[in-house]
Short mmCIF file of C-alpha atoms and ligand atoms in Angstrom, two decimals:
data_model
loop_
_atom_site.label_atom_id
_atom_site.label_comp_id
_atom_site.label_asym_id
_atom_site.label_seq_id
_atom_site.Cartn_x
_atom_site.Cartn_y
_atom_site.Cartn_z
CA UNK A 213 2.92 -27.60 -5.34
CA UNK A 214 4.23 -24.89 -4.19
CA UNK A 215 7.50 -23.26 -2.99
CA UNK A 216 9.26 -22.06 -0.56
CA UNK A 217 11.45 -18.78 -0.69
CA UNK A 218 13.22 -16.37 1.05
CA UNK A 219 13.53 -13.08 -0.06
CA UNK A 220 15.36 -10.18 1.69
CA UNK A 221 13.70 -6.41 0.80
CA UNK A 222 16.05 -4.57 1.77
CA UNK A 223 14.75 -0.86 2.18
CA UNK A 224 16.72 2.09 1.21
CA UNK A 225 19.66 0.64 2.72
CA UNK A 226 23.61 0.10 0.62
CA UNK A 227 24.60 2.66 -1.91
CA UNK A 228 25.61 0.24 -5.32
CA UNK A 229 29.43 -0.40 -3.58
CA UNK A 230 27.98 -1.69 -0.56
CA UNK A 231 25.50 -3.65 -2.00
CA UNK A 232 28.32 -4.91 -4.71
CA UNK A 233 30.07 -6.39 -1.69
CA UNK A 234 26.51 -7.47 0.60
CA UNK A 235 25.46 -10.07 -2.57
CA UNK A 236 28.98 -10.97 -3.29
CA UNK A 237 29.59 -12.11 0.31
CA UNK A 238 25.86 -13.98 0.01
CA UNK A 239 27.29 -15.88 -2.62
CA UNK A 240 30.21 -16.51 -1.11
CA UNK A 241 28.07 -17.84 2.14
CA UNK A 242 25.10 -19.50 0.35
CA UNK A 243 24.71 -22.71 -0.04
CA UNK A 244 21.92 -23.87 -3.02
CA UNK A 245 18.40 -25.66 -2.15
CA UNK A 246 14.87 -26.53 -2.59
CA UNK A 247 14.01 -22.46 -1.27
CA UNK A 248 13.95 -20.22 -3.36
CA UNK A 249 16.60 -16.98 -2.07
CA UNK A 250 15.30 -13.10 -3.27
CA UNK A 251 16.24 -10.06 -2.30
CA UNK A 252 15.51 -6.78 -3.34
CA UNK A 253 17.90 -4.43 -2.82
CA UNK A 254 17.25 -0.32 -3.85
CA UNK A 255 16.60 0.55 -7.54
CA UNK A 256 20.37 2.52 -8.05
CA UNK A 257 21.45 -1.47 -7.31
CA UNK A 258 18.80 -3.49 -9.02
CA UNK A 259 21.46 -4.15 -12.63
CA UNK A 260 24.85 -4.82 -10.42
CA UNK A 261 22.64 -7.13 -8.29
CA UNK A 262 21.29 -8.77 -10.98
CA UNK A 263 24.51 -9.16 -12.59
CA UNK A 264 26.22 -10.95 -10.30
CA UNK A 265 23.79 -13.25 -9.60
CA UNK A 266 23.45 -13.82 -13.14
CA UNK A 267 24.45 -17.77 -13.46
CA UNK A 268 23.48 -17.49 -9.80
CA UNK A 269 19.96 -19.40 -8.43
CA UNK A 270 19.41 -17.17 -6.10
CA UNK A 271 17.14 -13.85 -8.27
CA UNK A 272 16.41 -10.37 -7.99
CA UNK A 273 13.15 -8.48 -7.27
CA UNK A 274 12.12 -4.59 -6.63
CA UNK A 275 10.62 -3.21 -4.18
CA UNK A 276 8.23 -1.28 -6.52
CA UNK A 277 7.26 -0.16 -9.81
CA UNK A 278 4.86 2.24 -11.01
CA UNK A 279 1.85 1.37 -13.08
CA UNK A 280 3.01 2.80 -16.58
CA UNK A 281 5.10 1.84 -19.00
CA UNK A 282 6.45 5.33 -19.84
CA UNK A 283 5.37 9.21 -19.83
CA UNK A 284 4.87 12.08 -17.85
CA UNK A 285 5.57 10.26 -14.04
CA UNK A 286 8.85 11.68 -13.11
CA UNK A 287 10.84 9.63 -9.97
CA UNK A 288 9.14 6.33 -11.23
CA UNK A 289 10.64 3.45 -12.82
CA UNK A 290 7.88 1.20 -14.66
CA UNK A 291 7.78 -2.58 -15.09
CA UNK A 292 9.50 -2.42 -19.04
CA UNK A 293 12.91 -0.41 -17.37
CA UNK A 294 12.77 -3.37 -14.61
CA UNK A 295 13.10 -6.40 -16.95
CA UNK A 296 15.07 -4.53 -19.41
CA UNK A 297 18.20 -4.91 -16.51
CA UNK A 298 16.57 -9.31 -16.09
CA UNK A 299 14.02 -7.89 -12.88
CA UNK A 300 10.97 -9.41 -13.40
CA UNK A 301 9.75 -9.88 -9.74
CA UNK A 302 8.69 -6.98 -8.24
CA UNK A 303 7.28 -6.70 -4.46
CA UNK A 304 4.47 -4.51 -4.35
CA UNK A 305 1.52 -3.57 -1.52
CA UNK A 306 4.65 -3.11 1.27
CA UNK A 307 2.36 -1.32 3.44
CA UNK A 308 5.82 1.34 3.56
CA UNK A 309 4.48 2.00 0.67
CA UNK A 310 0.54 2.35 1.46
CA UNK A 311 1.11 4.19 4.56
CA UNK A 312 4.58 7.13 3.02
CA UNK A 313 3.43 6.98 0.40
CA UNK A 314 -0.73 7.00 0.50
CA UNK A 315 0.02 3.74 -2.05
CA UNK A 316 -4.04 2.14 -1.86
CA UNK A 317 -5.77 -0.83 -2.74
CA UNK A 318 -7.38 0.77 -5.76
CA UNK A 319 -3.82 1.74 -7.06
CA UNK A 320 -1.84 -0.85 -6.45
CA UNK A 321 -4.69 -3.43 -8.12
CA UNK A 322 -3.42 -1.22 -10.99
CA UNK A 323 0.27 -1.69 -10.42
CA UNK A 324 -0.99 -5.41 -9.75
CA UNK A 325 -1.98 -5.80 -13.56
CA UNK A 326 0.03 -3.60 -15.14
CA UNK A 327 3.62 -6.15 -13.64
CA UNK A 328 1.41 -8.44 -14.73
CA UNK A 329 1.18 -7.46 -18.56
CA UNK A 330 4.63 -7.29 -18.83
CA UNK A 331 4.95 -11.00 -17.53
CA UNK A 332 5.70 -9.77 -13.96
CA UNK A 333 6.05 -11.94 -10.79
CA UNK A 334 4.88 -10.38 -7.76
CA UNK A 335 6.01 -10.39 -3.77
CA UNK A 336 2.47 -8.63 -2.82
CA UNK A 337 2.75 -7.49 1.10
CA UNK A 338 -0.59 -6.73 3.02
CA UNK A 339 -1.10 -6.64 7.01
CA UNK A 340 -3.48 -4.82 9.52
CA UNK A 341 -1.94 -2.52 12.19
CA UNK A 342 -2.00 -2.62 15.73
CA UNK A 343 -4.77 -1.44 16.15
CA UNK A 344 -7.15 -3.61 13.72
CA UNK A 345 -6.00 -6.62 15.66
CA UNK A 346 -6.35 -5.56 19.55
CA UNK A 347 -9.78 -4.85 17.91
CA UNK A 348 -10.04 -8.20 16.70
CA UNK A 349 -10.22 -6.82 13.07
CA UNK A 350 -6.96 -8.36 11.41
CA UNK A 351 -9.44 -11.02 9.60
CA UNK A 352 -10.98 -8.72 7.53
CA UNK A 353 -8.24 -6.06 6.88
CA UNK A 354 -6.27 -8.67 5.17
CA UNK A 355 -9.33 -9.89 4.02
CA UNK A 356 -10.17 -6.44 2.13
CA UNK A 357 -6.63 -5.87 0.98
CA UNK A 358 -6.35 -8.82 -0.47
CA UNK A 359 -10.03 -9.40 -2.46
CA UNK A 360 -9.67 -5.00 -3.67
CA UNK A 361 -6.03 -5.67 -5.19
CA UNK A 362 -6.47 -8.93 -5.84
CA UNK A 363 -9.23 -10.19 -6.26
CA UNK A 364 -10.37 -9.55 -9.57
CA UNK A 365 -7.43 -11.50 -11.86
CA UNK A 366 -8.94 -14.35 -13.67
CA UNK A 367 -7.50 -17.75 -11.59
CA UNK A 368 -5.01 -18.04 -14.83
CA UNK A 369 -2.52 -14.73 -13.45
CA UNK A 370 -2.32 -16.63 -9.79
CA UNK A 371 0.92 -18.43 -10.84
CA UNK A 372 2.72 -15.01 -10.69
CA UNK A 373 1.17 -13.87 -7.31
CA UNK A 374 3.36 -14.47 -4.69
CA UNK A 375 1.70 -13.37 -0.89
CA UNK A 376 3.49 -11.52 1.88
CA UNK A 377 1.61 -11.43 5.29
CA UNK A 378 3.29 -8.39 6.98
CA UNK A 379 1.76 -7.07 10.14
CA UNK A 380 2.79 -3.95 10.28
CA UNK A 381 3.08 -4.04 14.14
CA UNK A 382 5.14 -6.70 13.87
CA UNK A 383 7.25 -4.72 11.51
CA UNK A 384 10.75 -3.14 12.75
CA UNK A 385 10.52 -3.46 15.90
CA UNK A 386 12.14 -7.05 17.06
CA UNK A 387 7.91 -7.62 17.89
CA UNK A 388 7.62 -11.07 16.32
CA UNK A 389 4.14 -12.81 15.06
CA UNK A 390 3.48 -15.81 16.81
CA UNK A 391 4.02 -19.43 14.81
CA UNK A 392 0.35 -19.79 16.08
CA UNK A 393 -0.58 -16.41 15.33
CA UNK A 394 1.28 -16.57 11.91
CA UNK A 395 -0.73 -19.70 10.85
CA UNK A 396 -3.74 -19.19 11.85
CA UNK A 397 -3.17 -16.17 9.32
CA UNK A 398 -2.23 -17.62 6.57
CA UNK A 399 -4.92 -21.00 7.20
CA UNK A 400 -7.42 -18.21 6.58
CA UNK A 401 -5.68 -16.53 4.02
CA UNK A 402 -4.85 -19.89 2.30
CA UNK A 403 -9.20 -20.09 2.78
CA UNK A 404 -10.23 -16.64 1.52
CA UNK A 405 -8.75 -17.81 -1.93
CA UNK A 406 -9.59 -21.35 -1.55
CA UNK A 407 -13.31 -19.86 -1.94
CA UNK A 408 -12.78 -17.47 -4.55
CA UNK A 409 -11.08 -19.92 -6.30
CA UNK A 410 -10.81 -23.12 -5.16
CA UNK A 411 -8.73 -25.80 -2.96
CA UNK A 412 -6.04 -26.53 -5.88
CA UNK A 413 -5.36 -22.95 -6.69
CA UNK A 414 -4.94 -21.64 -2.96
CA UNK A 415 -2.83 -24.97 -2.51
CA UNK A 416 -0.54 -23.95 -4.83
CA UNK A 417 -0.23 -20.28 -3.18
CA UNK A 418 3.26 -19.60 -1.46
CA UNK A 419 2.11 -17.04 1.64
CA UNK A 420 4.79 -15.56 3.80
CA UNK A 421 5.35 -14.00 6.82
CA UNK A 422 6.95 -10.75 7.50
CA UNK A 423 7.86 -9.38 10.98
CA UNK A 424 11.22 -9.18 12.96
CA UNK A 425 12.09 -13.10 11.22
CA UNK A 426 15.51 -13.84 12.66
CA UNK A 427 17.54 -16.64 12.81
CA UNK A 428 16.54 -17.81 16.18
CA UNK A 429 12.68 -17.24 15.20
CA UNK A 430 12.49 -18.29 11.74
CA UNK A 431 12.62 -22.00 11.71
CA UNK A 432 9.27 -22.39 14.27
CA UNK A 433 7.64 -19.97 12.06
CA UNK A 434 8.82 -21.80 8.29
CA UNK A 435 7.25 -25.24 10.70
CA UNK A 436 3.86 -23.66 10.30
CA UNK A 437 1.38 -26.39 7.43
CA UNK A 438 0.91 -22.76 5.86
CA UNK A 439 4.07 -21.03 6.65
CA UNK A 440 5.84 -21.16 3.14
CA UNK A 441 8.95 -18.70 3.82
CA UNK A 442 9.84 -15.62 4.62
CA UNK A 443 9.96 -11.90 3.64
CA UNK A 444 13.19 -10.01 5.78
CA UNK A 445 13.62 -6.71 6.15
CA UNK A 446 16.90 -5.71 8.84
CA UNK A 447 18.00 -8.98 9.24
CA UNK A 448 18.74 -9.17 5.14
CA UNK A 449 21.07 -7.14 5.22
CA UNK A 450 23.28 -9.57 7.26
CA UNK A 451 24.73 -12.08 5.42
CA UNK A 452 25.60 -14.33 8.40
CA UNK A 453 21.67 -13.75 9.58
CA UNK A 454 19.85 -13.94 6.08
CA UNK A 455 21.31 -17.34 4.95
CA UNK A 456 20.73 -18.51 8.84
CA UNK A 457 17.57 -18.05 8.02
CA UNK A 458 17.70 -19.57 4.81
CA UNK A 459 19.44 -22.65 5.82
CA UNK A 460 16.00 -22.75 8.77
CA UNK A 461 14.19 -24.47 5.93
P1 13P B 254 11.67 -6.40 9.18
O1 13P B 254 12.02 -8.41 9.15
O2 13P B 254 13.01 -5.43 9.38
O3 13P B 254 11.01 -6.65 10.54
O4 13P B 254 11.43 -5.87 8.26
C1 13P B 254 10.34 -6.56 7.50
C2 13P B 254 10.28 -6.06 6.42
O5 13P B 254 9.22 -5.56 6.32
C3 13P B 254 9.80 -6.82 4.96
O6 13P B 254 9.82 -6.31 4.26
#
């Protein structure tokens, strides 16, 4: 059975003090449910967040990692470093990493392998740009991103993969994919995985939607059959909005 997940990607927001405040507030307002809740603060706030959340059911994820275990990679962080502070989930392939830091499918495949080797869970992001959608190429693009970074994996690795479909045109723009557009793409993604692996495997993969999810639209998006939750940006920085989104399930 696949999990329902709501994950908050803080991006490059909140210093150490602001992070402690946000996490404390989240702990006050959060009520446990079937839905798994994850927050992804910046690197400098991971340790304090994971400590504060240690005895709660809220999990902490990193927003990125390097594929090497250690070495001369100035400014980078490895999976082992993340695990040493209790972080065992990592977001990979976010469109901002692809666009601003030139992360290619080939690089992401290396990061995926490194994370899995260290028993980390991956929230793997992908999604088409506006031009791709306008020209009707969204499925080709999405299929390519998934194939190139994930289809070399054995079926057994997929228990540690969560997918996040984030159409680039909907990120931080206030424009959301309609619930029907999201469902259509999520069903396509599940079919793509089924064709490569099996229907049992694809039925068990959680596929999150990301892109301007707010309390006002979360319920309708999450009600779609193949949408198993959300990857939330802006609204995750506001505890009231974030908890309202969690409760939308
Ligand atoms: P917004 O919710 O701000 O559109 O961001 C989505 C996102 O990029 C989450 O990773």
